[in-house]
Short mmCIF file of C-alpha atoms in Angstrom, two decimals:
data_model
loop_
_atom_site.label_atom_id
_atom_site.label_comp_id
_atom_site.label_asym_id
_atom_site.label_seq_id
_atom_site.Cartn_x
_atom_site.Cartn_y
_atom_site.Cartn_z
CA ASN Q 294 43.36 102.72 125.41
CA ALA Q 295 43.09 101.09 128.69
CA GLY Q 296 41.75 97.36 129.12
CA VAL Q 297 40.07 96.01 131.87
CA MET Q 298 41.02 97.70 134.38
CA GLN Q 299 41.21 95.73 138.53
CA ASN Q 300 41.83 96.15 140.90
CA PRO Q 301 43.55 95.35 144.27
CA ARG Q 302 45.66 92.75 142.09
CA HIS Q 303 45.94 90.54 145.41
CA LEU Q 304 43.95 90.64 148.58
CA VAL Q 305 44.79 89.19 151.38
CA ARG Q 306 41.82 88.01 153.76
CA ARG Q 307 41.67 86.30 157.35
CA ARG Q 308 38.36 83.91 157.74
CA GLY Q 309 35.47 86.08 158.14
CA GLN Q 310 36.61 89.27 156.51
CA GLU Q 311 34.40 91.48 154.08
CA ALA Q 312 36.50 91.08 150.34
CA ARG Q 313 35.78 93.85 148.21
CA LEU Q 314 37.01 93.23 144.24
CA ARG Q 315 36.67 96.11 141.81
CA CYS Q 316 36.40 96.22 138.46
CA SER Q 317 36.98 99.36 135.12
CA PRO Q 318 35.40 97.92 132.14
CA MET Q 319 36.67 98.90 128.55
CA LYS Q 320 36.39 102.66 127.56
CA GLY Q 321 32.48 102.37 125.81
CA HIS Q 322 31.62 98.93 127.57
CA SER Q 323 28.14 98.94 129.82
CA HIS Q 324 28.56 94.98 130.21
CA VAL Q 325 30.39 93.26 132.96
CA TYR Q 326 31.23 89.50 133.67
CA TRP Q 327 32.69 88.05 136.74
CA TYR Q 328 34.19 84.85 136.38
CA ARG Q 329 36.66 82.81 139.15
CA GLN Q 330 39.50 80.71 138.45
CA LEU Q 331 40.24 78.36 140.70
CA PRO Q 332 44.00 76.55 141.68
CA GLU Q 333 44.14 75.01 138.36
CA GLU Q 334 41.08 74.55 137.45
CA GLY Q 335 39.25 76.71 133.95
CA LEU Q 336 36.97 80.25 134.77
CA LYS Q 337 33.29 79.47 136.61
CA PHE Q 338 30.79 82.48 134.96
CA MET Q 339 28.96 83.84 138.36
CA VAL Q 340 27.06 87.12 136.34
CA TYR Q 341 26.89 89.35 134.42
CA LEU Q 342 25.59 92.44 135.28
CA GLN Q 343 24.60 95.87 133.01
CA LYS Q 344 24.33 99.23 134.28
CA GLU Q 345 22.02 99.48 137.10
CA ASN Q 346 20.87 95.60 136.47
CA ILE Q 347 22.06 91.90 137.12
CA ILE Q 348 20.60 90.00 134.45
CA ASP Q 349 22.39 86.52 135.07
CA GLU Q 350 23.34 85.59 137.95
CA SER Q 351 22.37 82.15 138.48
CA GLY Q 352 26.80 81.16 138.96
CA MET Q 353 26.88 83.52 141.98
CA PRO Q 354 26.74 81.35 145.06
CA LYS Q 355 23.82 81.59 147.21
CA GLU Q 356 25.00 83.78 150.02
CA ARG Q 357 27.64 86.08 151.01
CA PHE Q 358 27.87 87.10 147.10
CA SER Q 359 26.43 89.96 146.47
CA ALA Q 360 27.60 92.40 143.09
CA GLU Q 361 26.06 95.97 141.44
CA PHE Q 362 27.73 97.93 139.23
CA PRO Q 363 26.35 100.98 139.70
CA LYS Q 364 25.75 104.26 137.53
CA GLU Q 365 28.37 105.95 138.15
CA GLY Q 366 31.65 103.88 139.44
CA PRO Q 367 33.24 100.20 138.79
CA SER Q 368 31.31 97.08 139.25
CA ILE Q 369 31.94 95.79 143.15
CA LEU Q 370 32.07 92.00 143.73
CA ARG Q 371 31.41 91.51 147.32
CA ILE Q 372 32.33 88.43 149.50
CA GLN Q 373 31.41 88.83 153.03
CA GLN Q 374 32.06 86.42 155.97
CA VAL Q 375 35.36 84.68 154.04
CA VAL Q 376 35.96 81.45 153.71
CA ARG Q 377 39.83 79.27 152.81
CA GLY Q 378 37.08 78.28 150.37
CA ASP Q 379 36.88 81.35 148.49
CA SER Q 380 40.83 81.33 148.36
CA ALA Q 381 41.01 82.01 144.18
CA ALA Q 382 41.36 84.51 141.19
CA TYR Q 383 38.18 86.67 140.44
CA PHE Q 384 38.09 87.54 136.99
CA CYS Q 385 36.19 91.08 135.23
CA ALA Q 386 35.54 90.33 132.09
CA SER Q 387 33.18 93.24 129.76
CA SER Q 388 31.66 93.73 126.14
CA LEU Q 389 30.63 95.88 123.59
CA ARG Q 390 27.42 94.32 123.55
CA ASP Q 391 25.54 91.11 125.12
CA GLY Q 392 27.83 87.60 125.46
CA SER Q 393 27.16 86.77 121.68
CA TYR Q 394 30.90 90.19 120.95
CA GLU Q 395 33.94 88.55 122.59
CA GLN Q 396 34.29 89.31 126.25
CA TYR Q 397 37.70 91.63 127.19
CA PHE Q 398 39.00 90.10 130.93
CA GLY Q 399 40.90 92.74 133.19
CA PRO Q 400 44.05 90.81 135.33
CA GLY Q 401 42.12 89.47 138.44
CA THR Q 402 42.12 89.79 141.57
CA ARG Q 403 43.94 86.72 143.30
CA LEU Q 404 42.13 86.53 146.39
CA THR Q 405 43.62 84.30 149.71
CA VAL Q 406 41.75 84.33 153.02
CA THR Q 407 44.03 82.65 155.31
CA ALA E 61 23.08 72.12 129.31
CA GLN E 62 26.00 73.60 127.75
CA LYS E 63 29.72 71.86 127.30
CA VAL E 64 33.45 72.61 126.67
CA THR E 65 35.63 70.14 126.83
CA GLN E 66 39.37 70.31 126.43
CA ALA E 67 40.34 66.82 126.74
CA GLN E 68 44.53 67.02 126.36
CA THR E 69 45.50 68.57 130.39
CA GLU E 70 49.03 69.91 129.18
CA ILE E 71 51.02 68.69 126.05
CA SER E 72 54.81 69.24 125.47
CA VAL E 73 56.69 70.37 122.30
CA VAL E 74 59.68 71.39 120.57
CA GLU E 75 59.82 74.44 119.89
CA LYS E 76 59.32 75.24 115.34
CA GLU E 77 56.64 71.58 115.61
CA ASP E 78 53.17 71.52 114.69
CA VAL E 79 50.28 71.32 117.71
CA THR E 80 46.94 71.25 117.93
CA LEU E 81 44.59 71.80 120.45
CA ASP E 82 40.89 69.81 120.25
CA CYS E 83 37.49 71.61 121.87
CA VAL E 84 34.87 70.11 121.31
CA TYR E 85 31.30 71.65 123.28
CA GLU E 86 27.86 70.97 122.90
CA THR E 87 25.09 72.50 123.44
CA ARG E 88 21.34 72.58 121.97
CA ASP E 89 20.74 75.79 120.85
CA THR E 90 21.79 76.57 117.02
CA THR E 91 22.98 79.83 117.28
CA TYR E 92 25.76 80.14 119.56
CA TYR E 93 29.80 81.45 119.92
CA LEU E 94 32.60 80.21 120.05
CA PHE E 95 36.57 81.49 121.81
CA TRP E 96 39.45 80.99 122.72
CA TYR E 97 41.69 82.62 125.44
CA LYS E 98 45.07 82.11 126.28
CA GLN E 99 46.24 82.85 129.84
CA PRO E 100 50.26 83.43 129.65
CA PRO E 101 52.16 82.57 133.18
CA SER E 102 51.42 85.91 134.45
CA GLY E 103 48.21 85.15 134.26
CA GLU E 104 45.67 87.60 132.56
CA LEU E 105 43.50 85.99 129.21
CA VAL E 106 43.39 87.71 126.44
CA PHE E 107 41.31 87.41 123.86
CA LEU E 108 42.23 85.21 120.38
CA ILE E 109 39.56 84.64 118.21
CA ARG E 110 34.99 84.44 118.99
CA ARG E 111 33.30 82.79 115.81
CA ASN E 112 29.71 81.96 115.39
CA SER E 113 28.21 79.23 114.78
CA PHE E 114 26.21 80.44 111.20
CA ASP E 115 30.58 80.91 110.18
CA GLU E 116 32.13 76.49 109.91
CA GLN E 117 34.82 79.11 107.87
CA ASN E 118 38.38 78.57 108.82
CA GLU E 119 39.89 81.65 109.65
CA ILE E 120 44.27 81.76 109.95
CA SER E 121 46.22 84.49 111.42
CA GLY E 122 49.53 84.37 111.49
CA ARG E 123 50.51 81.43 112.52
CA TYR E 124 47.26 79.96 114.17
CA SER E 125 44.16 78.73 112.41
CA TRP E 126 40.20 77.46 113.89
CA ASN E 127 38.97 74.90 112.41
CA PHE E 128 35.60 74.61 112.85
CA GLN E 129 33.85 72.03 112.44
CA LYS E 130 29.62 71.57 112.96
CA SER E 131 29.10 67.83 112.00
CA THR E 132 31.89 66.53 115.14
CA SER E 133 31.26 70.00 117.58
CA SER E 134 35.33 70.85 117.86
CA PHE E 135 36.75 74.27 117.25
CA ASN E 136 39.87 73.11 117.03
CA PHE E 137 43.66 75.24 117.48
CA THR E 138 46.05 74.92 115.19
CA ILE E 139 49.95 76.70 115.68
CA THR E 140 52.52 76.61 113.35
CA ALA E 141 56.09 77.11 113.52
CA SER E 142 55.49 77.34 117.99
CA GLN E 143 57.40 79.26 120.01
CA VAL E 144 57.65 79.34 123.61
CA VAL E 145 56.11 82.06 123.75
CA ASP E 146 53.20 80.73 123.43
CA SER E 147 53.67 78.49 126.13
CA ALA E 148 50.62 78.89 128.25
CA VAL E 149 47.06 77.52 129.05
CA TYR E 150 44.53 78.00 125.77
CA PHE E 151 40.63 77.49 127.19
CA CYS E 152 38.45 77.45 124.49
CA ALA E 153 34.23 79.43 125.61
CA LEU E 154 30.92 78.95 124.47
CA SER E 155 28.33 81.54 124.48
CA GLU E 156 25.14 80.41 123.88
CA ALA E 157 22.12 83.57 122.04
CA ASP E 158 19.15 81.55 121.19
CA THR E 159 16.70 83.14 123.37
CA GLY E 160 18.15 86.03 121.57
CA THR E 161 20.26 87.25 124.77
CA ALA E 162 24.08 85.28 124.28
CA SER E 163 25.75 85.87 128.13
CA LYS E 164 28.03 83.99 130.27
CA LEU E 165 30.78 82.22 128.63
CA THR E 166 31.31 78.87 130.21
CA PHE E 167 34.24 77.40 129.68
CA GLY E 168 36.65 74.15 129.34
CA THR E 169 39.40 73.53 131.68
CA GLY E 170 42.06 74.78 129.25
CA THR E 171 44.76 72.35 127.55
CA ARG E 172 48.75 74.16 129.15
CA LEU E 173 50.99 74.13 126.11
CA GLN E 174 54.77 73.40 126.76
CA VAL E 175 56.56 74.57 124.34
CA THR E 176 61.19 74.33 124.60
CA LEU E 177 63.98 74.83 123.05
#
């Protein structure tokens, strides 16, 4: 019974490159959330998606960041032209229904921008 | 706007001591959900409990117990007879739902618990 899968677990990018983070939700879950955790800080909400729809992107930076959850395949968080300040752990979570239900988290992707 | 405050940044206890982690929340919604998560040194987030705003019953699960008090907007977490394996960062989180659809979790800044022998 696989949990939330994220890959890669660690990603190193140079400034200006693109980062693509993937998330496969738990089986049967169609709600996906992305959070960012800066060093020594709590998690900050970025975006909430259902299949083919962005429900709430109030936490996404206005530029360079985008997310999708296609009908087939994993959810993707894409960061274009990465900067050092993007270095963080990015966690994906999924839930059976909306955010009133418990969200189960993946192991995270640790992005380092050099 | 919703807010979660975990005033204790770090707590250090000796094994077998009881420890309480505080969580105070702010919300204007009447329907909301509260959560606790554990983040061990390995980094993953482990779901511990979910409580809705209409259910103020305290809950006990093994050595863990939770005290929800709407009057003080608190949702505190107690570990009884702590063990070294309890060492982790613990996060309290809130999800608002008055619009009918809850979405994001708002997290506190976490409390780092260190349990030593």
